[in-house]
Amino acid sequence: MTVFILSLLFIPLANCESNESQVYRIGVLTVCGNEECLKERWTPVVAYLSDCIPNSSFEMVPLEYDEFSQTLTNDNIDFFYSNPILYVEMARVNGAGRIATFQPLWNNFSYAGMGGVIFARADRNDINSLQDLKGKSFMAVSDRSLGGYLAARGEFHLEDIEDDDFSSITFADYQRDVVLSVIEGNVDSGTVRTAVLENMIREGIIGRSDVKILSTKEYDAYPFLISTELYPDWVFAKTASTGDEISKSITIALLSMPADSEAAISLGASGWTVPADYSPVDRLMRELRYGMYVDYGKITLREAFIQHWYILGFVLMIFAIFVVHSCWMLEKKKKLQLEASNQLKDLFMDIMRHDLINPVNVIKGFSDVLYADEVNLEKKESLKTISKQSEHLTSMISSAAKLARLESDEDMEFRIQDIGAILGMVADSFSPEFSKKGINLEYNIVQEYQSKVNDVIEDVFSNIISNSLKYSPAGSTVSISVQDEGKFWKIMVADEGDGIADNAKPYIFDRFKRADKKGIKGTGLGLAIVKRIVEIHKGSVGVEDNPKGKGSVFWVMLEKA
Ligand code: ADP
């Protein structure tokens, strides 16, 4: 400690030994409005420092509030004198360091600290506490003055009074204008920095009984009316890049500035004191989200993720479990519904097959017997119609039952089979009918065509071949072939019938859709069954005009095994 103090005392001497004079720039926050006033106050201070610290000279640089931070960081400023708000910001953001706190003098009395005084006109019986200010107009000097506004805002904040709670907040040019506006009744209430009221009372501008102080506080040895916390006064500080030696010299010079020196008098100071604790100012700025704290407490999405990823992960996990469970339940419900509807369909099909087809067969049987014995030609014709219609009804019922069964393809088993062999077998079974109708049936299936199919594929071939038989005239040719189409086998049945009109092609595969029937019997379900079976096999089906010029070509694509 002794060595440190001795080293401090020897600094000026050390500097004296050097002949070179170094210039140090002191940035001073402008408050009195013009530079002349500032120069007047600071010229004796600059001279005092130059005297105290040999081989050093000082230059005062006036800085406006708005340019303060930027100039301080860019313009080779070594020291600065500012209000506590700017100092706290410079310390936090730019690494500035406090050197000494200004010690003001009032009425030959040295005191420390400053704050705000909140007041209304004395005769305002409706205003007795801060809460009474809600809905009232309020005046201050500037929204960045600590004693002149922010200190009061800190008190309002503690009482949950927000800016919006006032009917208006206006700002005057000078602190004294705030006091006069309140007394003249232009505004309901206002705040000024401590000591302003006392100065005006002393000068006889107002009387003490003219104003009513709200939320009065008392601090030891503090001589002024005050409504807020007590904050430290202005500060002399160094910028981050300023060297330690010169900073020590300045500290010694300021702390030892006599109260009766020209420098102290021109500043209105009793001198300087050891740097005060500025953390209350920092706290106030944070609470008010002021200056550098404007976004304080606002969490970005990224920060939220980094801070709470585990909660988020947990929530997502629960959500995923919930989704999976819901899907599973839904699937289960659907399966149960499907099972129930399949059971209903099975029941319906059984009814169709047994309880409808059997009586229809009985009707057909009896009508055939009666037809054989009947001699009356008219009655015979009627019996023939009954027999034909019964036949139609039977084929209708069995086609509809087949289509209904195909709707649920769940339990269908597929195995690799030679579809060429199936096609040949179906064609063979139709061969006698083709001969009977005088139609030439051509097919030449020489190799195996492996595909993974269900036995029901046989119905596809028999439907298409039976249609070619039905819709082709005698003397024409029906040819069946299989073509290699890369991943698929293309099965084609070409006939030389009347063909299918272009506008009918898109819908003949729909249920009960029949093109020009020309008196040919049919249910309109055959191709719907074909389409459904091909869909189940994930294949495709279609019809084109026969390139030979007459008739159509029905084709089916089935994947190779
Ligand atoms: P249908 O029992 O009426 O034959 P399909 O579903 O098998 O029912 O056929 C639907 C319609 O397609 C038929 O009514 C017919 O008009 C037309 N059609 C099917 N195959 C052929 C074909 N080879 N030539 C001409 N028209 C056909």
XYZ file of C-alpha atoms and ligand atoms in Angstrom:
588
model
C 0.000 0.000 0.000
C 2.850 2.379 0.996
C 4.715 1.590 -2.209
C 1.515 2.285 -4.201
C 0.914 5.654 -2.538
C 4.583 6.641 -2.995
C 4.418 5.653 -6.631
C 1.343 7.880 -7.060
C 3.178 10.828 -5.528
C 6.144 10.411 -7.818
C 4.179 10.356 -11.050
C 4.157 14.135 -11.605
C 7.897 14.191 -10.972
C 8.443 11.395 -13.397
C 6.434 13.322 -16.010
C 8.419 16.474 -15.244
C 11.578 14.751 -16.334
C 10.214 14.448 -19.845
C 10.352 17.541 -22.039
C 7.597 16.437 -24.380
C 4.109 17.684 -23.539
C 1.325 15.232 -24.223
C -2.158 16.559 -25.026
C -5.122 14.779 -23.463
C -8.682 15.363 -24.682
C -11.558 15.526 -22.228
C -15.040 15.062 -23.716
C -17.623 17.010 -21.718
C -21.339 16.456 -22.091
C -23.014 19.714 -23.077
C -25.873 20.675 -20.832
C -25.960 24.395 -20.579
C -26.938 24.673 -24.215
C -23.945 26.486 -25.720
C -20.255 25.790 -25.971
C -19.238 29.197 -24.627
C -20.850 28.480 -21.300
C -19.097 25.136 -21.184
C -15.704 26.695 -22.045
C -16.153 29.277 -19.321
C -16.755 26.584 -16.717
C -14.014 24.264 -17.918
C -11.114 26.583 -18.794
C -10.025 26.869 -15.135
C -10.370 23.076 -14.743
C -8.194 22.377 -17.792
C -5.622 24.883 -16.542
C -5.689 23.311 -13.090
C -5.029 19.835 -14.496
C -2.214 21.099 -16.745
C -0.623 22.752 -13.734
C -0.922 19.654 -11.613
C 0.404 17.227 -14.170
C 3.623 18.524 -15.699
C 4.351 17.912 -19.356
C 0.683 17.257 -19.970
C -1.848 19.607 -21.404
C -5.585 19.169 -21.638
C -8.173 20.093 -24.155
C -11.920 20.228 -23.462
C -14.096 18.804 -26.250
C -17.802 19.696 -25.903
C -20.008 16.741 -26.850
C -23.709 16.785 -27.571
C -25.807 13.998 -26.054
C -26.550 12.317 -29.389
C -22.942 12.218 -30.579
C -21.474 11.374 -27.191
C -20.963 7.622 -27.427
C -19.852 7.659 -31.035
C -17.309 10.478 -30.603
C -15.977 8.893 -27.483
C -15.210 5.640 -29.244
C -13.923 7.102 -32.525
C -12.232 10.408 -31.758
C -9.244 9.777 -29.506
C -10.944 11.065 -26.406
C -8.981 10.127 -23.277
C -11.309 11.260 -20.522
C -14.901 12.319 -20.260
C -17.250 14.014 -17.871
C -20.855 12.936 -18.159
C -24.090 12.207 -16.401
C -24.379 8.781 -14.708
C -26.587 7.336 -17.495
C -24.019 7.845 -20.246
C -21.211 6.735 -17.971
C -22.959 3.436 -17.133
C -23.549 2.791 -20.816
C -19.927 3.617 -21.701
C -18.659 1.427 -18.866
C -20.840 -1.539 -19.875
C -20.418 -1.279 -23.602
C -16.986 0.313 -24.099
C -15.069 -0.536 -20.934
C -14.843 3.026 -19.577
C -13.575 3.406 -15.981
C -14.723 5.935 -13.359
C -12.081 8.223 -11.849
C -13.904 10.665 -9.568
C -17.439 11.763 -8.728
C -18.431 15.398 -8.815
C -19.143 16.871 -5.407
C -21.544 19.797 -5.679
C -21.832 22.725 -3.360
C -25.077 24.319 -2.275
C -25.195 27.331 -0.041
C -21.626 26.575 1.103
C -22.781 23.074 1.977
C -21.169 20.086 0.275
C -23.469 17.189 -0.389
C -23.515 13.997 -2.429
C -26.106 12.451 -4.694
C -29.072 13.541 -6.697
C -32.534 12.391 -7.537
C -35.910 13.652 -8.626
C -38.634 15.508 -6.806
C -42.217 14.867 -7.878
C -44.708 17.570 -7.065
C -48.097 19.145 -7.690
C -49.574 22.516 -6.852
C -50.197 22.743 -3.118
C -53.947 23.388 -3.476
C -54.584 20.254 -5.517
C -56.603 18.287 -2.965
C -57.135 15.517 -5.492
C -53.390 14.776 -5.716
C -51.832 13.338 -2.575
C -49.905 10.286 -3.749
C -48.259 8.920 -6.884
C -51.341 6.777 -7.575
C -53.418 9.993 -7.744
C -51.388 11.016 -10.793
C -53.100 8.358 -12.921
C -55.177 10.101 -15.547
C -53.420 13.434 -14.875
C -51.014 15.400 -17.044
C -47.320 15.247 -16.178
C -44.287 17.337 -17.142
C -40.524 16.722 -17.025
C -37.481 18.280 -18.629
C -36.255 15.537 -20.959
C -36.853 11.844 -21.389
C -33.129 11.198 -20.913
C -32.477 13.283 -17.829
C -31.769 11.135 -14.765
C -32.788 13.598 -12.032
C -35.200 15.435 -14.335
C -37.271 12.409 -15.370
C -35.829 8.865 -15.180
C -35.528 8.855 -11.374
C -39.275 9.688 -11.163
C -40.069 7.003 -13.740
C -38.240 4.539 -11.477
C -40.682 5.423 -8.661
C -43.677 5.112 -10.980
C -42.371 1.736 -12.116
C -42.248 0.531 -8.483
C -45.890 1.540 -8.113
C -46.912 -0.083 -11.417
C -47.692 3.280 -12.962
C -46.940 3.175 -16.684
C -46.536 6.075 -19.147
C -49.984 5.227 -20.561
C -51.572 5.878 -17.163
C -51.004 9.629 -17.521
C -53.355 11.702 -19.625
C -50.207 13.261 -21.147
C -46.458 13.529 -20.562
C -44.806 16.656 -21.938
C -41.262 17.999 -21.798
C -40.134 21.569 -21.098
C -36.922 23.247 -22.271
C -35.669 23.975 -18.771
C -36.240 22.467 -15.336
C -37.609 25.744 -13.997
C -40.282 25.804 -16.737
C -41.642 22.552 -15.312
C -42.091 24.148 -11.896
C -43.743 27.246 -13.344
C -46.088 25.163 -15.542
C -47.304 23.212 -12.500
C -47.782 26.340 -10.394
C -49.607 28.135 -13.222
C -51.905 25.108 -13.581
C -50.862 24.277 -17.152
C -50.092 20.726 -16.050
C -51.278 18.714 -13.043
C -47.869 17.576 -11.835
C -44.207 17.398 -12.719
C -40.727 16.345 -11.714
C -37.419 18.203 -11.539
C -33.944 17.352 -10.392
C -33.222 17.812 -6.701
C -32.107 21.325 -5.665
C -34.080 23.033 -8.467
C -37.028 23.808 -6.169
C -34.747 25.023 -3.369
C -32.876 27.316 -5.762
C -36.145 28.823 -7.012
C -37.396 29.283 -3.442
C -34.116 30.908 -2.438
C -34.348 33.255 -5.392
C -37.941 34.103 -4.446
C -39.418 32.817 -7.704
C -41.754 30.467 -5.840
C -42.692 29.936 -2.218
C -42.234 26.611 -0.415
C -45.986 26.557 0.257
C -46.779 26.758 -3.459
C -45.916 23.091 -4.092
C -46.864 19.783 -2.596
C -44.156 17.079 -2.707
C -45.320 13.566 -3.443
C -43.742 10.370 -2.136
C -41.270 12.288 0.036
C -38.096 10.456 1.066
C -35.327 11.315 3.523
C -31.632 10.463 3.370
C -28.945 11.134 5.991
C -27.371 14.565 5.619
C -29.164 15.148 2.322
C -30.426 18.709 2.289
C -33.016 18.691 -0.538
C -36.617 17.684 -1.048
C -36.592 14.344 -2.836
C -39.189 11.766 -3.974
C -36.919 9.132 -5.455
C -33.935 6.967 -4.745
C -30.666 8.840 -4.277
C -28.369 8.398 -7.269
C -24.675 9.346 -7.589
C -23.750 12.591 -9.295
C -21.886 13.219 -12.557
C -18.640 11.381 -13.070
C -15.197 12.021 -14.462
C -14.075 8.856 -16.261
C -11.441 7.486 -18.583
C -12.030 5.705 -21.860
C -10.928 2.093 -22.229
C -7.687 2.884 -24.094
C -6.381 5.546 -21.707
C -3.192 4.552 -19.902
C -3.022 3.831 -16.172
C -0.260 6.348 -15.359
C -2.091 9.422 -16.625
C -5.330 8.105 -15.082
C -3.629 7.902 -11.675
C -2.291 11.451 -12.084
C -5.729 12.801 -12.975
C -7.281 10.953 -10.028
C -4.845 12.563 -7.626
C -5.321 15.975 -9.213
C -9.128 15.846 -9.058
C -9.332 14.417 -5.533
C -6.999 17.083 -4.290
C -8.778 19.995 -6.011
C -9.342 22.539 -3.214
C -12.913 23.811 -2.750
C -11.647 27.409 -3.015
C -9.713 26.823 -6.241
C -10.820 28.679 -9.337
C -11.529 25.336 -11.005
C -13.873 24.155 -8.235
C -15.633 27.507 -8.029
C -16.259 27.715 -11.756
C -17.797 24.212 -11.671
C -19.897 25.047 -8.593
C -18.221 22.200 -6.785
C -16.805 21.635 -3.381
C -14.420 19.347 -5.239
C -14.329 15.728 -6.277
C -14.726 12.582 -4.302
C -13.779 8.933 -4.746
C -15.907 7.401 -7.472
C -19.396 6.559 -6.224
C -21.263 3.296 -6.734
C -23.162 3.621 -10.028
C -24.952 0.268 -9.800
C -28.279 1.914 -8.726
C -28.220 3.797 -12.051
C -27.489 0.576 -13.914
C -30.393 -1.124 -12.100
C -32.762 1.736 -12.870
C -31.860 1.616 -16.588
C -32.475 -2.123 -16.614
C -35.836 -1.809 -14.864
C -36.945 0.909 -17.272
C -35.498 -0.977 -20.291
C -33.579 2.193 -21.012
C -30.624 2.804 -23.387
C -28.585 -0.339 -23.847
C -31.255 -2.288 -21.949
C -33.995 -1.503 -24.436
C -34.234 -5.188 -25.413
C -33.382 -6.514 -21.962
C -35.441 -9.573 -21.049
C -36.674 -10.068 -24.599
C -35.720 -13.599 -25.531
C -35.127 -14.432 -29.180
C -36.353 -17.731 -30.574
C -32.775 -18.994 -30.789
C -32.033 -18.034 -27.177
C -35.275 -19.630 -26.057
C -34.255 -22.804 -27.829
C -30.751 -22.795 -26.312
C -32.101 -22.074 -22.827
C -35.067 -24.415 -22.868
C -34.163 -27.101 -25.411
C -34.731 -29.869 -22.887
C -38.251 -28.624 -22.040
C -38.928 -28.239 -25.746
C -37.544 -31.739 -26.382
C -39.728 -33.162 -23.631
C -42.836 -31.405 -24.964
C -42.044 -32.600 -28.495
C -41.546 -36.141 -27.209
C -44.911 -36.065 -25.410
C -46.490 -34.595 -28.526
C -44.934 -37.303 -30.716
C -46.163 -40.019 -28.339
C -49.614 -38.438 -28.402
C -49.632 -38.303 -32.223
C -48.410 -41.888 -32.581
C -50.942 -43.092 -30.014
C -53.771 -41.180 -31.728
C -52.792 -42.579 -35.140
C -52.660 -46.068 -33.683
C -56.092 -45.641 -32.075
C -57.492 -44.228 -35.302
C -56.034 -47.107 -37.306
C -57.453 -49.571 -34.813
C -60.854 -47.895 -34.988
C -60.747 -47.909 -38.781
C -59.782 -51.587 -38.769
C -62.669 -52.408 -36.454
C -65.037 -50.381 -38.632
C -63.683 -52.103 -41.720
C -64.061 -55.489 -40.130
C -67.646 -54.635 -39.169
C -68.425 -53.352 -42.663
C -66.746 -56.411 -44.233
C -68.843 -58.654 -42.054
C -71.921 -56.738 -43.203
C -70.785 -57.042 -46.816
C -70.157 -60.792 -46.428
C -73.641 -61.128 -44.973
C -75.097 -59.140 -47.860
C -73.203 -61.232 -50.409
C -74.397 -64.447 -48.783
C -77.960 -63.156 -48.953
C -77.450 -62.249 -52.625
C -75.862 -65.551 -53.519
C -78.205 -67.890 -51.676
C -81.397 -66.084 -50.840
C -81.698 -64.188 -54.159
C -80.031 -66.419 -56.742
C -81.815 -69.567 -55.544
C -85.360 -68.182 -55.920
C -84.346 -66.632 -59.274
C -83.109 -70.046 -60.426
C -86.392 -71.562 -59.291
C -88.302 -68.920 -61.309
C -86.128 -69.643 -64.352
C -86.556 -73.411 -63.892
C -90.362 -73.206 -63.695
C -90.622 -70.751 -66.573
C -88.510 -73.103 -68.761
C -90.757 -76.080 -67.822
C -93.929 -74.079 -68.529
C -92.411 -72.822 -71.797
C -91.809 -76.372 -72.979
C -95.459 -77.419 -72.301
C -97.135 -74.203 -73.492
C -98.864 -74.151 -76.855
C -100.241 -70.631 -76.830
C -97.591 -68.602 -78.714
C -98.236 -65.362 -76.860
C -97.830 -67.061 -73.456
C -94.750 -68.867 -74.713
C -93.151 -65.504 -75.592
C -93.883 -64.176 -72.089
C -92.380 -67.269 -70.463
C -89.269 -66.854 -72.606
C -88.918 -63.245 -71.407
C -89.256 -64.382 -67.778
C -86.529 -66.984 -68.326
C -84.152 -64.437 -70.001
C -84.709 -61.792 -67.360
C -84.083 -64.384 -64.614
C -80.814 -65.255 -66.315
C -79.877 -61.558 -66.456
C -80.795 -61.151 -62.792
C -78.568 -64.094 -61.850
C -75.563 -62.726 -63.698
C -76.226 -59.246 -62.275
C -76.337 -60.591 -58.714
C -73.179 -62.643 -59.076
C -71.256 -59.728 -60.715
C -72.357 -57.309 -58.019
C -71.392 -59.802 -55.308
C -67.976 -60.243 -56.922
C -67.363 -56.480 -57.107
C -68.425 -56.031 -53.486
C -65.994 -58.743 -52.413
C -63.181 -57.047 -54.357
C -63.647 -53.780 -52.463
C -61.842 -55.270 -49.492
C -58.571 -56.560 -50.835
C -57.018 -56.967 -47.389
C -56.732 -60.717 -47.204
C -55.738 -61.266 -50.807
C -52.708 -63.446 -51.342
C -50.410 -62.967 -54.294
C -48.086 -65.584 -55.703
C -45.838 -65.752 -58.713
C -47.724 -67.363 -61.576
C -47.376 -67.680 -65.336
C -50.080 -65.336 -66.595
C -49.516 -66.691 -70.120
C -50.753 -70.080 -68.925
C -53.811 -68.516 -67.217
C -54.591 -66.511 -70.380
C -54.290 -69.653 -72.546
C -56.562 -71.605 -70.225
C -59.248 -68.883 -70.274
C -58.999 -68.524 -74.075
C -59.330 -72.331 -74.420
C -62.485 -72.311 -72.307
C -64.057 -69.745 -74.687
C -62.842 -71.493 -77.847
C -66.068 -73.504 -78.490
C -68.222 -70.364 -78.249
C -65.952 -68.462 -80.670
C -66.258 -71.353 -83.159
C -70.019 -71.441 -82.655
C -70.296 -67.701 -83.479
C -67.907 -68.076 -86.428
C -65.212 -65.852 -84.968
C -61.599 -66.685 -85.533
C -59.684 -66.769 -82.169
C -55.936 -66.360 -82.478
C -53.414 -66.686 -79.705
C -49.897 -67.873 -79.708
C -48.475 -68.009 -76.184
C -45.081 -69.683 -76.375
C -43.149 -68.523 -73.315
C -43.769 -68.012 -69.621
C -44.881 -64.594 -68.343
C -44.186 -64.552 -64.605
C -46.146 -62.075 -62.495
C -47.180 -61.909 -58.842
C -50.941 -62.303 -59.023
C -53.993 -63.575 -57.203
C -56.166 -66.240 -58.840
C -58.833 -63.600 -59.364
C -56.734 -62.321 -62.324
C -58.486 -65.023 -64.347
C -61.683 -62.907 -64.187
C -59.871 -60.000 -65.910
C -58.987 -62.145 -68.873
C -62.362 -63.911 -69.061
C -64.263 -60.577 -68.926
C -62.247 -58.991 -71.724
C -62.276 -62.139 -73.891
C -66.009 -62.668 -73.334
C -66.639 -59.000 -74.331
C -64.624 -59.504 -77.542
C -66.811 -62.518 -78.225
C -70.004 -60.597 -77.416
C -69.196 -57.469 -79.398
C -67.547 -59.013 -82.508
C -69.394 -60.078 -85.642
C -69.135 -63.490 -87.298
C -66.214 -63.833 -89.654
C -64.015 -61.410 -87.693
C -60.824 -62.244 -85.814
C -60.007 -61.839 -82.122
C -56.302 -62.033 -81.363
C -54.727 -62.396 -77.923
C -51.077 -61.496 -77.343
C -48.582 -60.568 -74.603
C -45.899 -57.917 -75.151
C -42.735 -57.176 -73.102
C -42.933 -53.560 -71.828
C -39.822 -53.353 -69.648
C -41.022 -53.745 -66.049
C -44.471 -54.867 -67.223
C -46.238 -57.454 -69.323
C -48.840 -55.930 -71.647
C -51.734 -58.334 -72.311
C -53.800 -57.323 -75.350
C -57.115 -58.582 -76.705
C -57.832 -57.116 -80.155
C -61.174 -57.538 -81.901
C -62.737 -56.369 -85.169
C -66.108 -55.366 -83.770
C -67.725 -51.933 -83.904
C -65.126 -50.534 -81.502
C -65.809 -47.951 -78.814
C -66.543 -44.315 -79.512
C -63.898 -41.907 -78.208
C -66.377 -40.181 -75.887
C -67.350 -43.549 -74.324
C -63.779 -44.740 -73.738
C -63.228 -42.816 -70.475
C -66.229 -44.257 -68.648
C -66.787 -47.832 -69.846
C -64.655 -49.018 -66.884
C -67.092 -47.390 -64.444
C -69.860 -49.360 -62.773
C -73.089 -49.795 -64.735
C -71.710 -47.738 -67.627
C -72.508 -49.282 -71.011
C -71.766 -47.803 -74.422
C -74.058 -48.338 -77.399
C -75.411 -51.796 -76.523
C -76.966 -52.755 -79.856
C -79.259 -55.204 -78.111
C -76.369 -57.175 -76.644
C -77.005 -58.436 -73.104
C -74.788 -57.227 -70.291
C -74.680 -55.875 -66.758
C -72.275 -52.962 -67.198
C -70.228 -54.403 -64.319
C -67.713 -56.589 -66.194
C -65.136 -53.859 -66.949
C -65.630 -52.286 -63.489
C -64.600 -55.666 -62.047
C -61.625 -55.781 -64.462
C -60.498 -52.293 -63.386
C -60.798 -53.103 -59.692
C -58.827 -56.354 -59.987
C -56.074 -54.624 -62.015
C -55.932 -51.818 -59.405
C -55.485 -54.402 -56.660
C -52.508 -55.730 -58.642
C -51.147 -52.147 -58.972
C -51.397 -52.453 -62.749
C -53.289 -50.469 -65.376
C -55.979 -51.112 -67.955
C -57.237 -49.302 -71.021
C -58.755 -49.471 -74.449
C -57.613 -48.193 -77.825
C -58.860 -48.402 -81.364
C -57.634 -51.444 -83.219
C -54.791 -50.163 -85.479
C -56.030 -52.548 -88.179
C -58.867 -50.050 -88.714
C -61.873 -51.798 -87.148
C -62.643 -52.807 -83.561
C -60.788 -52.160 -80.337
C -57.806 -53.382 -78.380
C -58.270 -53.888 -74.642
C -54.939 -53.971 -72.787
C -53.828 -54.761 -69.262
C -50.387 -53.985 -67.771
C -49.159 -56.268 -64.989
C -45.829 -55.970 -63.238
C -43.277 -58.663 -63.975
C -42.257 -60.885 -61.085
P -71.408 -55.355 -70.278
O -71.923 -56.350 -69.341
O -72.378 -54.340 -70.710
O -70.617 -55.940 -71.372
P -68.910 -54.314 -69.432
O -68.559 -53.559 -68.241
O -68.170 -55.568 -69.657
O -70.454 -54.514 -69.377
O -68.690 -53.383 -70.650
C -69.116 -52.048 -70.591
C -69.438 -51.531 -71.967
O -68.254 -51.455 -72.774
C -70.286 -52.474 -72.717
O -71.654 -52.230 -72.457
C -69.956 -52.121 -74.165
O -70.737 -51.046 -74.604
C -68.521 -51.713 -74.096
N -67.600 -52.813 -74.544
C -66.893 -53.641 -73.751
N -66.103 -54.463 -74.501
C -66.314 -54.120 -75.773
C -65.787 -54.582 -77.017
N -64.869 -55.561 -77.118
N -66.235 -53.991 -78.184
C -67.139 -53.001 -78.119
N -67.664 -52.494 -76.982
C -67.255 -53.054 -75.812
